[in-house]
XYZ file of C-alpha atoms in Angstrom:
745
model
C -0.039 0.296 0.628
C 3.033 2.635 0.559
C 4.279 1.211 -3.077
C 2.539 4.357 -4.131
C 3.168 7.671 -2.955
C 0.399 8.657 -5.055
C -2.603 6.669 -3.224
C -4.318 8.991 -0.398
C -4.876 6.315 2.467
C -8.370 6.795 5.010
C -9.254 5.001 8.530
C -10.964 2.836 7.187
C -14.691 3.513 7.692
C -15.914 1.377 10.924
C -13.126 2.629 13.426
C -13.825 5.723 15.309
C -10.241 7.726 15.502
C -9.562 10.254 17.608
C -6.605 11.823 19.846
C -7.424 13.105 22.843
C -4.373 15.507 23.292
C -1.311 15.485 21.161
C 0.207 12.290 22.039
C -2.549 9.630 21.701
C -4.237 8.609 18.822
C -7.259 6.409 20.690
C -9.017 4.316 17.530
C -11.911 2.415 18.970
C -13.567 -0.173 17.459
C -17.213 -2.331 18.857
C -15.040 -4.715 20.397
C -11.376 -3.146 20.931
C -10.002 -0.293 21.638
C -5.683 0.408 21.199
C -4.351 4.220 22.543
C -1.307 4.801 20.062
C 1.075 7.138 21.565
C 3.587 9.472 19.540
C 1.891 13.145 18.082
C 3.064 11.008 15.052
C -0.683 10.246 15.237
C -2.358 13.120 15.583
C -0.270 14.450 12.671
C -0.963 11.243 10.350
C -4.516 10.968 11.362
C -4.610 14.960 10.376
C -3.281 14.753 6.908
C -5.545 11.566 6.824
C -8.851 13.346 7.196
C -7.406 16.196 4.380
C -6.734 13.475 1.807
C -3.460 13.867 1.157
C -1.523 11.193 -0.562
C 0.624 10.196 0.613
C 3.899 12.467 -0.657
C 1.977 15.305 0.496
C 1.841 13.247 3.988
C 5.291 12.729 4.160
C 6.198 16.987 2.094
C 3.886 18.150 5.780
C 5.598 16.352 8.677
C 8.762 14.933 7.581
C 10.165 18.604 7.980
C 8.959 18.161 11.898
C 10.050 14.083 12.606
C 12.258 12.992 9.792
C 10.386 10.539 6.430
C 11.827 7.174 8.031
C 9.647 8.489 11.375
C 6.858 9.969 8.907
C 6.745 6.356 6.899
C 7.874 4.258 9.434
C 3.796 4.841 11.116
C 1.971 5.365 7.729
C 3.771 1.254 7.673
C 2.151 0.845 11.382
C -1.122 1.905 10.543
C -0.764 -0.414 7.805
C -0.148 -3.723 9.564
C -2.798 -2.575 11.987
C -5.079 -3.003 8.815
C -6.478 1.012 10.094
C -6.738 1.917 6.992
C -7.287 1.376 3.754
C -6.364 2.980 0.265
C -10.044 2.956 -1.717
C -12.429 5.882 -1.957
C -15.559 5.762 -0.065
C -17.938 3.874 -0.922
C -21.705 2.250 -0.692
C -20.581 -0.353 1.076
C -18.806 0.999 3.312
C -21.252 -0.586 6.755
C -20.719 -3.825 4.968
C -17.036 -3.724 4.295
C -16.965 -2.613 7.842
C -18.855 -5.209 9.367
C -17.620 -8.546 7.707
C -14.393 -6.561 9.018
C -15.131 -5.921 12.822
C -16.088 -10.292 13.154
C -12.850 -10.839 11.120
C -12.723 -11.083 7.552
C -11.710 -9.376 4.408
C -14.457 -7.220 4.274
C -13.459 -6.655 0.139
C -14.032 -10.406 -0.143
C -17.018 -10.745 1.727
C -19.078 -8.307 -0.269
C -17.255 -9.732 -3.326
C -19.254 -13.142 -2.495
C -22.507 -11.956 -1.618
C -23.089 -9.859 -4.658
C -22.382 -12.617 -6.346
C -24.354 -15.847 -4.045
C -27.794 -16.606 -5.352
C -30.129 -19.709 -3.391
C -32.235 -21.434 -3.283
C -35.935 -21.480 -1.144
C -38.700 -24.460 -0.430
C -40.797 -24.152 1.663
C -41.905 -26.917 3.668
C -45.540 -26.063 5.098
C -44.357 -22.934 6.632
C -44.679 -18.771 4.300
C -41.195 -17.326 2.669
C -41.792 -14.852 1.640
C -40.072 -12.962 4.920
C -37.093 -15.276 3.711
C -37.305 -14.238 0.892
C -37.439 -9.808 0.399
C -35.321 -10.871 3.833
C -32.650 -11.891 1.008
C -33.559 -9.416 -1.233
C -32.542 -6.985 1.691
C -29.312 -8.516 1.825
C -28.617 -8.284 -1.672
C -28.596 -12.271 -2.114
C -30.559 -13.239 -6.188
C -32.886 -16.004 -5.945
C -33.283 -18.774 -8.456
C -33.606 -23.277 -8.506
C -30.595 -25.125 -7.992
C -28.301 -22.935 -7.236
C -25.980 -23.935 -4.476
C -27.128 -23.611 -1.240
C -30.898 -23.662 -0.313
C -32.759 -22.787 2.505
C -35.109 -25.378 2.792
C -38.164 -23.882 5.172
C -40.015 -25.522 7.090
C -42.211 -26.180 10.347
C -40.165 -29.374 11.713
C -36.813 -30.523 11.021
C -38.539 -34.297 11.168
C -40.460 -34.276 7.504
C -39.706 -37.136 5.530
C -40.149 -34.025 2.275
C -37.474 -32.734 3.935
C -35.973 -35.643 3.902
C -36.593 -36.050 -0.120
C -34.437 -32.853 -0.726
C -31.414 -32.535 1.042
C -31.688 -36.251 -1.250
C -32.226 -34.389 -3.549
C -29.474 -31.992 -2.432
C -27.003 -34.092 -1.877
C -26.494 -36.224 -4.915
C -26.335 -33.208 -7.289
C -23.004 -32.014 -5.469
C -25.101 -28.750 -3.675
C -25.705 -27.537 0.307
C -28.805 -27.134 1.940
C -29.421 -25.335 4.982
C -32.778 -25.779 7.179
C -34.690 -23.689 8.788
C -37.704 -23.659 11.326
C -39.554 -20.549 12.641
C -42.458 -20.958 12.703
C -43.160 -20.475 16.284
C -41.207 -18.045 19.534
C -38.249 -20.100 18.310
C -36.687 -20.447 14.654
C -34.033 -22.923 14.582
C -31.802 -22.502 12.419
C -29.743 -24.950 11.237
C -27.767 -27.379 10.589
C -26.094 -26.932 7.033
C -25.668 -30.568 5.513
C -23.687 -30.184 2.439
C -20.733 -33.311 1.087
C -18.216 -32.592 2.678
C -16.544 -35.650 3.203
C -13.811 -34.139 5.080
C -15.124 -33.396 7.975
C -16.106 -36.767 9.565
C -19.168 -35.868 12.548
C -21.257 -34.109 10.932
C -24.474 -34.836 10.779
C -27.011 -36.305 7.497
C -30.664 -35.834 7.608
C -31.282 -38.696 8.497
C -29.373 -37.800 12.268
C -30.986 -34.787 12.951
C -34.689 -36.355 12.164
C -33.189 -38.888 14.748
C -32.566 -36.195 17.730
C -34.767 -33.687 17.208
C -38.134 -36.454 17.592
C -36.014 -37.419 19.951
C -36.187 -34.898 22.306
C -40.842 -34.647 21.031
C -41.882 -37.864 22.726
C -44.924 -37.385 22.647
C -45.882 -35.875 19.476
C -43.802 -38.993 18.571
C -46.280 -41.283 21.320
C -48.976 -39.250 19.063
C -48.034 -39.294 15.527
C -48.482 -43.734 16.307
C -52.132 -43.089 16.410
C -52.639 -40.046 13.479
C -49.379 -39.989 12.310
C -46.445 -37.185 11.828
C -47.904 -34.803 10.081
C -50.927 -34.667 12.626
C -48.360 -33.786 15.370
C -47.147 -30.222 13.803
C -47.609 -27.313 16.427
C -49.830 -24.975 14.571
C -48.569 -21.636 13.046
C -47.968 -19.193 15.468
C -45.775 -15.933 15.163
C -46.254 -12.433 14.808
C -45.160 -10.159 11.714
C -42.704 -8.280 13.513
C -41.510 -12.062 14.778
C -41.631 -13.249 11.190
C -39.795 -10.426 9.923
C -36.979 -11.080 12.560
C -36.641 -14.773 11.974
C -35.941 -14.173 8.833
C -33.824 -11.985 9.056
C -31.873 -13.873 10.896
C -31.488 -17.020 8.616
C -30.087 -14.613 5.592
C -27.357 -12.708 7.935
C -27.000 -16.845 8.776
C -27.061 -17.091 4.555
C -24.588 -14.334 4.304
C -22.084 -15.367 7.419
C -22.097 -18.642 5.864
C -21.235 -17.331 2.057
C -17.997 -15.321 3.060
C -16.622 -17.237 6.451
C -15.477 -20.700 6.200
C -15.234 -21.412 10.468
C -18.338 -20.283 10.904
C -19.721 -22.234 7.705
C -18.091 -25.709 9.070
C -19.697 -24.602 12.950
C -23.101 -24.046 11.213
C -22.375 -28.606 9.965
C -22.976 -28.818 13.699
C -24.719 -27.058 14.693
C -28.102 -25.618 15.343
C -28.924 -21.742 16.281
C -32.486 -21.454 18.565
C -33.449 -17.822 19.539
C -35.721 -17.042 21.952
C -37.857 -14.022 19.752
C -39.222 -13.727 22.905
C -36.696 -12.333 24.543
C -34.423 -12.754 22.447
C -31.253 -15.313 23.734
C -29.491 -17.017 21.123
C -28.774 -20.691 22.643
C -26.546 -23.147 20.091
C -26.628 -26.970 20.218
C -24.732 -29.309 18.859
C -26.558 -31.463 15.958
C -24.219 -35.797 16.793
C -23.715 -37.236 14.368
C -24.363 -41.163 14.432
C -21.175 -43.498 13.512
C -25.007 -46.318 13.648
C -27.099 -44.577 11.895
C -28.984 -46.062 8.911
C -28.682 -43.236 5.918
C -25.136 -42.156 7.120
C -23.925 -44.895 9.092
C -23.053 -48.317 9.526
C -26.237 -50.103 10.741
C -24.536 -53.163 11.543
C -22.828 -51.335 14.936
C -24.930 -52.607 17.797
C -25.097 -56.150 16.304
C -20.927 -56.160 15.802
C -20.690 -55.150 19.069
C -22.357 -57.437 20.722
C -20.782 -59.698 19.090
C -17.020 -59.422 20.561
C -15.803 -60.355 24.368
C -14.316 -57.718 26.027
C -10.978 -56.990 26.347
C -8.985 -56.008 28.840
C -7.017 -54.768 27.653
C -5.918 -50.954 29.912
C -2.700 -50.577 31.891
C -2.430 -47.212 32.449
C -1.458 -47.306 35.922
C -4.061 -46.535 38.282
C -4.983 -42.866 39.892
C -6.419 -42.842 42.388
C -8.423 -39.830 43.311
C -11.575 -38.080 44.937
C -13.680 -40.112 43.043
C -13.090 -43.186 42.856
C -10.017 -45.524 40.037
C -10.557 -42.769 36.893
C -9.035 -42.830 34.214
C -9.790 -38.768 33.609
C -10.954 -36.074 36.160
C -13.911 -34.583 36.185
C -13.801 -31.719 34.452
C -12.121 -33.457 31.634
C -15.235 -35.733 31.276
C -18.098 -32.896 31.002
C -16.520 -31.208 28.779
C -15.973 -33.989 26.601
C -19.823 -34.399 26.849
C -21.762 -31.718 27.098
C -21.066 -31.128 24.197
C -25.037 -33.737 24.520
C -26.889 -31.638 26.549
C -29.999 -30.123 24.723
C -33.707 -29.962 24.714
C -33.770 -29.008 21.398
C -30.861 -32.247 19.867
C -29.240 -33.925 22.597
C -29.056 -36.921 24.435
C -29.540 -35.482 27.686
C -32.273 -33.315 28.154
C -31.714 -30.164 30.841
C -28.856 -30.806 33.548
C -29.016 -28.537 36.862
C -28.369 -28.565 39.995
C -31.382 -30.221 42.673
C -33.696 -28.074 44.356
C -33.687 -28.372 48.021
C -30.946 -31.228 47.453
C -27.665 -29.057 46.507
C -26.342 -26.786 49.276
C -23.319 -26.056 51.226
C -21.169 -29.185 51.956
C -24.175 -31.069 49.989
C -23.138 -30.925 46.246
C -26.036 -32.612 44.281
C -27.359 -32.194 40.792
C -30.198 -33.701 39.109
C -30.283 -34.841 34.960
C -32.813 -36.040 32.769
C -33.470 -37.644 28.859
C -36.711 -37.904 27.516
C -38.894 -41.083 26.047
C -41.446 -41.814 24.073
C -42.188 -45.488 26.062
C -44.154 -48.137 24.685
C -47.059 -47.596 25.373
C -49.013 -45.145 26.396
C -47.785 -44.064 29.894
C -50.723 -43.180 32.466
C -48.550 -40.041 33.182
C -47.608 -36.770 32.248
C -43.954 -38.383 32.952
C -41.498 -38.229 29.097
C -38.045 -37.786 31.002
C -35.733 -40.825 33.530
C -34.923 -38.452 36.336
C -31.183 -38.862 37.093
C -28.929 -37.695 39.940
C -25.075 -37.231 40.401
C -23.436 -36.763 43.899
C -19.851 -36.081 44.158
C -17.337 -34.862 47.189
C -17.017 -31.142 44.936
C -19.534 -29.532 42.883
C -18.328 -30.776 39.382
C -18.295 -34.239 40.579
C -21.535 -34.201 41.226
C -22.035 -32.568 38.081
C -20.519 -35.396 36.154
C -21.653 -38.069 38.036
C -25.150 -36.797 37.060
C -23.837 -36.270 32.975
C -22.875 -40.135 33.223
C -25.807 -42.389 35.085
C -28.182 -40.020 32.747
C -25.658 -41.582 29.732
C -25.382 -44.555 30.409
C -29.756 -44.588 31.489
C -30.335 -43.125 28.278
C -27.149 -45.471 26.492
C -29.676 -48.876 28.865
C -33.061 -47.663 25.642
C -33.693 -49.197 22.951
C -33.553 -48.199 19.848
C -34.106 -51.477 18.380
C -30.934 -51.869 16.497
C -29.025 -54.231 19.266
C -27.835 -57.591 18.324
C -31.107 -60.310 19.462
C -32.810 -63.432 18.597
C -36.241 -64.095 19.087
C -36.853 -67.415 21.228
C -37.695 -69.833 23.774
C -35.032 -71.776 26.443
C -35.779 -75.289 24.983
C -35.333 -74.310 21.117
C -32.188 -71.874 21.315
C -30.501 -75.263 24.039
C -31.653 -77.498 20.858
C -30.514 -75.608 17.807
C -27.242 -77.350 16.806
C -25.210 -73.889 15.883
C -26.249 -72.458 19.379
C -22.771 -70.725 20.724
C -24.630 -69.201 23.099
C -26.828 -70.470 26.471
C -29.580 -68.926 27.699
C -29.758 -67.683 31.254
C -32.748 -68.631 32.808
C -35.227 -64.929 33.653
C -34.878 -66.088 37.789
C -31.865 -66.437 37.862
C -31.654 -63.598 37.882
C -34.921 -61.967 38.454
C -35.161 -64.206 41.772
C -38.123 -64.087 42.672
C -39.602 -67.247 45.155
C -42.180 -69.621 44.667
C -44.236 -67.631 47.199
C -43.689 -64.209 45.772
C -45.570 -65.962 42.250
C -48.337 -67.484 44.686
C -49.264 -63.964 45.721
C -48.246 -62.348 42.226
C -51.677 -61.221 42.036
C -51.759 -59.586 45.027
C -48.595 -57.418 45.078
C -49.161 -56.197 41.957
C -53.187 -54.227 42.962
C -50.511 -53.036 46.130
C -48.193 -50.667 42.536
C -48.559 -49.559 39.216
C -44.564 -49.294 39.605
C -43.084 -51.677 37.405
C -40.265 -52.561 39.724
C -43.008 -53.273 42.566
C -44.725 -56.019 40.870
C -44.259 -59.480 40.139
C -44.078 -60.888 36.687
C -45.569 -63.639 35.831
C -43.387 -67.018 36.127
C -41.342 -67.806 33.551
C -41.425 -71.281 31.923
C -38.567 -72.743 28.904
C -41.032 -72.200 26.831
C -42.408 -68.980 27.200
C -39.854 -67.347 23.839
C -38.523 -63.171 24.015
C -35.942 -61.329 22.724
C -31.814 -62.302 24.157
C -29.667 -60.666 24.092
C -25.995 -61.651 23.526
C -23.950 -60.638 26.844
C -20.355 -63.025 27.771
C -18.771 -64.110 31.155
C -15.018 -62.794 32.121
C -15.168 -65.864 34.045
C -14.718 -68.677 31.086
C -15.414 -66.262 28.496
C -17.836 -67.823 27.349
C -21.023 -65.989 25.749
C -24.216 -66.319 26.893
C -27.733 -64.999 26.546
C -29.687 -62.744 28.860
C -33.358 -61.070 28.244
C -33.437 -58.457 26.075
C -35.875 -57.203 28.279
C -34.066 -57.136 31.429
C -31.074 -55.136 30.282
C -33.726 -52.652 28.183
C -35.481 -50.515 29.100
C -39.358 -49.843 26.457
C -38.314 -52.957 24.619
C -41.881 -53.553 22.607
C -41.374 -56.325 25.214
C -42.152 -53.889 28.067
C -45.898 -52.999 26.095
C -47.509 -56.268 26.595
C -49.551 -56.767 29.644
C -47.855 -60.261 31.296
C -43.955 -59.120 30.610
C -41.729 -62.186 31.702
C -39.031 -60.182 32.395
C -38.683 -56.715 33.643
C -35.410 -53.895 32.695
C -33.158 -54.483 35.445
C -30.244 -51.452 35.071
C -28.605 -53.016 38.562
C -24.974 -53.328 37.902
C -25.308 -50.358 34.969
C -22.860 -48.347 34.641
C -20.423 -45.706 32.668
C -16.887 -45.512 32.701
C -13.888 -42.651 30.567
C -12.678 -46.495 29.419
C -14.546 -50.021 29.167
C -12.719 -50.717 31.991
C -13.982 -47.710 34.527
C -17.588 -48.883 33.498
C -16.969 -52.667 33.754
C -14.997 -52.023 37.481
C -17.787 -49.503 38.239
C -20.733 -51.956 37.306
C -19.227 -54.319 39.854
C -18.941 -52.086 42.956
C -22.278 -51.581 42.247
C -23.687 -55.486 42.607
C -21.291 -56.187 45.044
C -22.941 -52.687 47.369
C -26.675 -54.180 46.516
C -26.075 -57.318 46.986
C -24.416 -56.364 50.852
C -27.133 -54.462 50.941
C -29.488 -56.483 50.454
C -28.443 -59.090 53.316
C -27.500 -56.197 55.900
C -31.324 -54.235 54.957
C -33.385 -57.825 54.779
C -32.583 -59.450 57.896
C -32.081 -56.984 59.946
C -28.146 -57.309 60.488
C -26.384 -55.927 63.353
C -22.767 -54.500 62.105
C -20.003 -52.636 63.663
C -20.227 -48.176 63.173
C -17.305 -46.828 61.695
C -15.251 -44.459 62.625
C -15.317 -41.732 59.439
C -12.384 -40.071 62.242
C -10.176 -42.114 61.886
C -10.621 -41.320 58.228
C -8.440 -37.471 58.621
C -10.423 -36.271 55.250
C -11.701 -32.447 56.473
C -14.753 -33.149 54.165
C -16.256 -36.383 55.877
C -15.401 -33.940 59.954
C -16.987 -31.099 58.124
C -19.586 -33.015 56.554
C -21.382 -35.293 60.149
C -20.070 -30.962 61.948
C -22.534 -29.589 59.081
C -25.473 -32.717 59.058
C -25.592 -31.771 63.545
C -25.416 -27.829 62.278
C -29.581 -28.110 60.672
C -29.707 -31.418 62.728
C -29.465 -34.544 61.860
C -27.260 -37.364 62.908
C -25.222 -38.716 60.465
C -23.070 -42.058 61.059
C -21.814 -45.518 58.577
C -21.548 -48.624 59.251
C -19.615 -51.441 57.550
C -21.657 -53.316 55.620
C -18.570 -55.580 53.799
C -19.416 -59.789 53.715
C -18.134 -62.684 52.124
C -16.198 -60.887 48.521
C -13.839 -58.898 50.966
C -14.788 -56.292 49.398
C -15.207 -52.936 51.777
C -19.365 -52.371 51.496
C -20.430 -49.459 53.486
C -23.971 -47.801 54.183
C -24.957 -43.410 55.469
C -27.402 -42.772 57.449
C -28.661 -39.950 58.721
C -31.728 -39.079 61.590
C -33.147 -36.938 62.190
C -33.440 -36.117 65.889
C -36.052 -33.687 66.185
C -38.798 -36.709 64.014
C -37.036 -39.881 62.898
C -36.526 -39.398 59.685
C -33.818 -39.966 57.995
C -31.678 -40.222 54.939
C -29.302 -43.739 54.040
C -26.521 -44.383 51.125
C -24.316 -46.404 50.173
C -21.152 -47.347 48.523
C -18.804 -49.749 47.523
C -14.946 -49.391 46.733
C -12.272 -51.803 46.935
C -10.845 -48.584 48.098
C -12.845 -47.684 51.687
C -11.914 -43.945 52.139
C -13.567 -43.909 48.411
C -16.200 -47.585 49.975
C -17.014 -44.035 52.569
C -17.386 -41.079 50.912
C -19.875 -42.335 48.144
C -22.181 -43.843 51.158
C -21.370 -40.439 52.826
C -22.465 -38.654 49.373
C -25.895 -40.638 48.473
C -27.310 -39.701 51.667
C -26.305 -35.642 50.203
C -28.142 -36.970 47.298
C -31.824 -38.850 48.801
C -31.561 -35.972 52.309
C -34.442 -34.272 52.284
C -34.583 -31.690 53.886
C -37.636 -30.176 53.452
C -40.046 -33.465 54.452
C -42.681 -32.754 51.744
C -40.921 -35.610 49.483
C -41.578 -40.223 49.643
C -38.946 -41.598 52.835
C -36.521 -43.602 51.869
C -38.402 -46.987 53.620
C -42.358 -47.129 54.675
C -41.522 -47.178 58.813
C -44.724 -48.712 59.298
C -43.048 -51.254 57.991
C -40.490 -51.802 59.702
C -40.472 -53.921 62.726
C -37.196 -52.983 64.542
C -34.933 -49.676 64.400
C -32.372 -51.553 66.143
C -29.632 -52.901 63.337
C -29.706 -48.925 61.778
C -27.679 -48.394 64.039
C -23.647 -49.466 65.313
C -23.711 -52.033 66.853
C -23.051 -52.100 70.838
C -21.292 -55.202 71.341
C -18.770 -54.420 68.990
C -15.296 -52.586 68.070
C -15.604 -50.110 64.873
C -14.228 -50.360 62.207
C -11.858 -48.143 61.013
C -9.635 -46.862 57.920
C -6.994 -49.482 58.850
C -8.850 -52.349 59.311
C -10.215 -52.627 55.810
C -7.372 -55.509 54.328
C -5.646 -52.831 51.515
C -5.663 -54.083 48.069
C -3.310 -53.966 45.311
C -4.473 -53.686 42.764
C -2.354 -50.713 40.358
C -4.765 -51.297 37.359
C -8.073 -51.271 35.645
C -7.852 -54.555 34.117
C -6.270 -55.440 37.260
C -8.800 -54.053 39.833
C -11.090 -55.540 37.903
C -10.179 -59.024 37.970
C -9.274 -58.420 42.175
C -13.543 -58.748 41.552
C -14.363 -61.333 39.181
C -12.073 -64.041 41.202
C -14.548 -62.661 44.383
C -17.450 -63.594 42.592
C -16.535 -66.586 40.733
C -14.826 -68.103 44.508
C -18.598 -67.671 45.363
C -19.589 -69.650 42.480
C -20.597 -67.465 39.798
C -20.283 -66.010 36.999
C -19.566 -61.949 35.906
C -20.816 -61.635 32.759
C -20.469 -58.383 30.862
C -23.781 -56.537 27.997
C -21.738 -53.798 26.025
C -24.396 -51.197 25.783
C -21.987 -48.691 24.773
C -23.420 -45.662 21.452
C -21.316 -44.666 19.460
C -23.139 -41.274 18.877
C -22.656 -40.944 22.545
C -19.401 -42.319 22.954
C -19.377 -42.889 26.329
C -17.945 -46.381 27.404
C -21.719 -47.818 28.763
C -21.817 -51.762 30.219
C -24.543 -53.367 32.174
C -22.530 -56.174 34.444
C -24.143 -58.546 35.137
C -23.546 -61.687 38.316
C -26.488 -64.522 38.868
C -26.674 -65.743 42.169
C -25.752 -61.678 43.238
C -28.914 -59.898 45.257
C -30.047 -56.776 45.467
C -31.609 -54.959 47.246
C -35.305 -54.855 45.330
C -37.026 -57.354 47.553
C -36.619 -59.869 45.429
C -36.428 -62.544 47.979
C -35.631 -66.271 45.970
C -32.474 -65.953 46.113
C -30.116 -67.738 47.928
C -28.012 -66.268 49.313
C -30.101 -63.668 51.056
C -30.485 -66.190 54.375
C -26.996 -68.198 53.419
C -24.335 -65.529 53.337
C -25.264 -63.509 56.923
C -25.105 -68.535 57.985
C -21.886 -68.345 56.146
C -20.502 -65.200 58.448
C -21.887 -66.114 61.426
C -24.736 -63.110 61.766
C -27.273 -65.228 61.956
C -27.448 -68.809 63.217
C -29.878 -70.078 61.557
C -31.641 -68.377 58.002
C -34.161 -66.738 58.142
C -37.585 -67.572 57.533
C -38.721 -65.640 54.697
C -41.922 -64.096 56.423
C -39.344 -62.625 59.193
C -37.229 -60.374 56.225
C -38.254 -57.016 56.815
C -40.971 -56.735 55.039
C -39.439 -52.508 54.570
C -38.946 -52.486 50.929
C -36.139 -50.877 49.287
C -36.863 -49.145 45.969
C -34.730 -46.333 46.679
């Protein structure tokens, strides 16, 4: 720019350039400001305002500052992109806009001047959009490289047909839904193979449909066209939405980075509050259109291999391979009420306070059958020693439960046990349903009476299962023998087609389902949950007094502070050692309101006794209800004795040093230790890999047929034998003598 001294330079029109005295010149933009020190800049600015050529500026100022200093000052303005050498024109404002967002204003204006788009409408009025595009100088012509589809919903078959046609001719498609209070713009669908994480139209439709479960349910009865909301938009709102769509077209046409982001995001604008939000749309690696629809079946055909040899990271959250903040940042994009697997995530009201870090999260489900109430969300929660631990705990539990909802692409085989076992090509023997559910003969006999008391499927007794009952099965792999087995699909996955039937022989049971940053981590957490719940069931239903835990022996500041906080709230907090024959530290923590006798309860299990205790304490936080406006953890009227809830007076307290340390240097070693303990007790350990590739968080369900659940399943042999084996009882209790206060937490 300084190679031709006959040029006239001017400050770019979007900059405010004013001096503040003879030695300071300010260059002010919308988002930043710069101060140039030195009289030379103040004087150069005056020359530029006077429309002097570079030569005239040199002549005017060289006598005062010297020619080289003047040239250096001019060069500084050029390098900082403060000046240009053309004459003012009508495009200056547009150039200034693009310059302010970091683009080349000239190139952007040139691109916009030649921009042409096609416009297609699907159940929406496209006149405001056509006007907005015309005002932006963007022409409209059929079969242009970019098509803007204005629709009343992302989930339209004709919109999917348009996407296929546009893709076939190598074009790009920008979808916009602008018929309500919250217009949605995006994503931009373009056949760019280099952007591997960009979704296709079927990916978009999946996520949108997922977050509209009521419409999906009603569409089964009336068709999808009948479930679209009527238009509700003001004239000004329609114009505003159209202008924003035109601005999006303008931006993605001139800014490659913006276009790339538009490929994976939907922008939501609330016209009532004028707030915007970006919603990530994930590509589904198992998508039947752009991915591998056999992904889940192929995954199920592979036996899980334990290969993680990374040294254990022993921290507050357990044996984790990533810290909580890393995990949150990795999966936070899945939180969205528009296009995410997680509809919401926030601190839990009335629970999250002080040292009690508790978060609530949820995902939406279109149930197999019409629900009895208006609940389409599945609420999950998370707890932790810190805020970020609780937040990530809720996030991971929600993704774990989401991954356990039946989607139809899971590996499955249909048949009865007799036929499957007799089949010549059978390479996997099925597990009898009641080896998993463990209902007693008495519970089956009294099924009608028990079920008449509740509509909660978890609390009901299913019909007796026989080897001639035809059900769906899914593969599981033994960590003990390496053998492939079959387990009931409805046991592992929620909302299976069978669950819509009135009499389901096997209900969904998430016991042992867990997530982790690696498969080994997920398996370990699932194993610990199984062991914990087995220990809880044996303690609770046999009402066995157990030793208290000396919380002070851990010398843990959090434990000590939490006890004091509960005391200040009028509650007493303590913990019991319920470790049993599997010899993995298991803890139950309880809190009691000293005024009215209300309780909260929590459980924990871990190879590290301190972490087991911490998990139990933080679960008490999760279930603590200070306001007394929620259901109690159990029916107090059915609890014949409360003595077992308190530390046994005739037993010495368990201290931090009481438990024998477990030497496990890696996650794999920790898993193998737990598997060995369960196998030594005569039980197998099975794994079902539920990891969804579009979620990517490893999720498994670990199943150990024979271990107890704290749900009332009174046919479990260990419920009666282990207390006698350990000398906790002289003889097995009768089923009628078990605790009749049932646990459903």
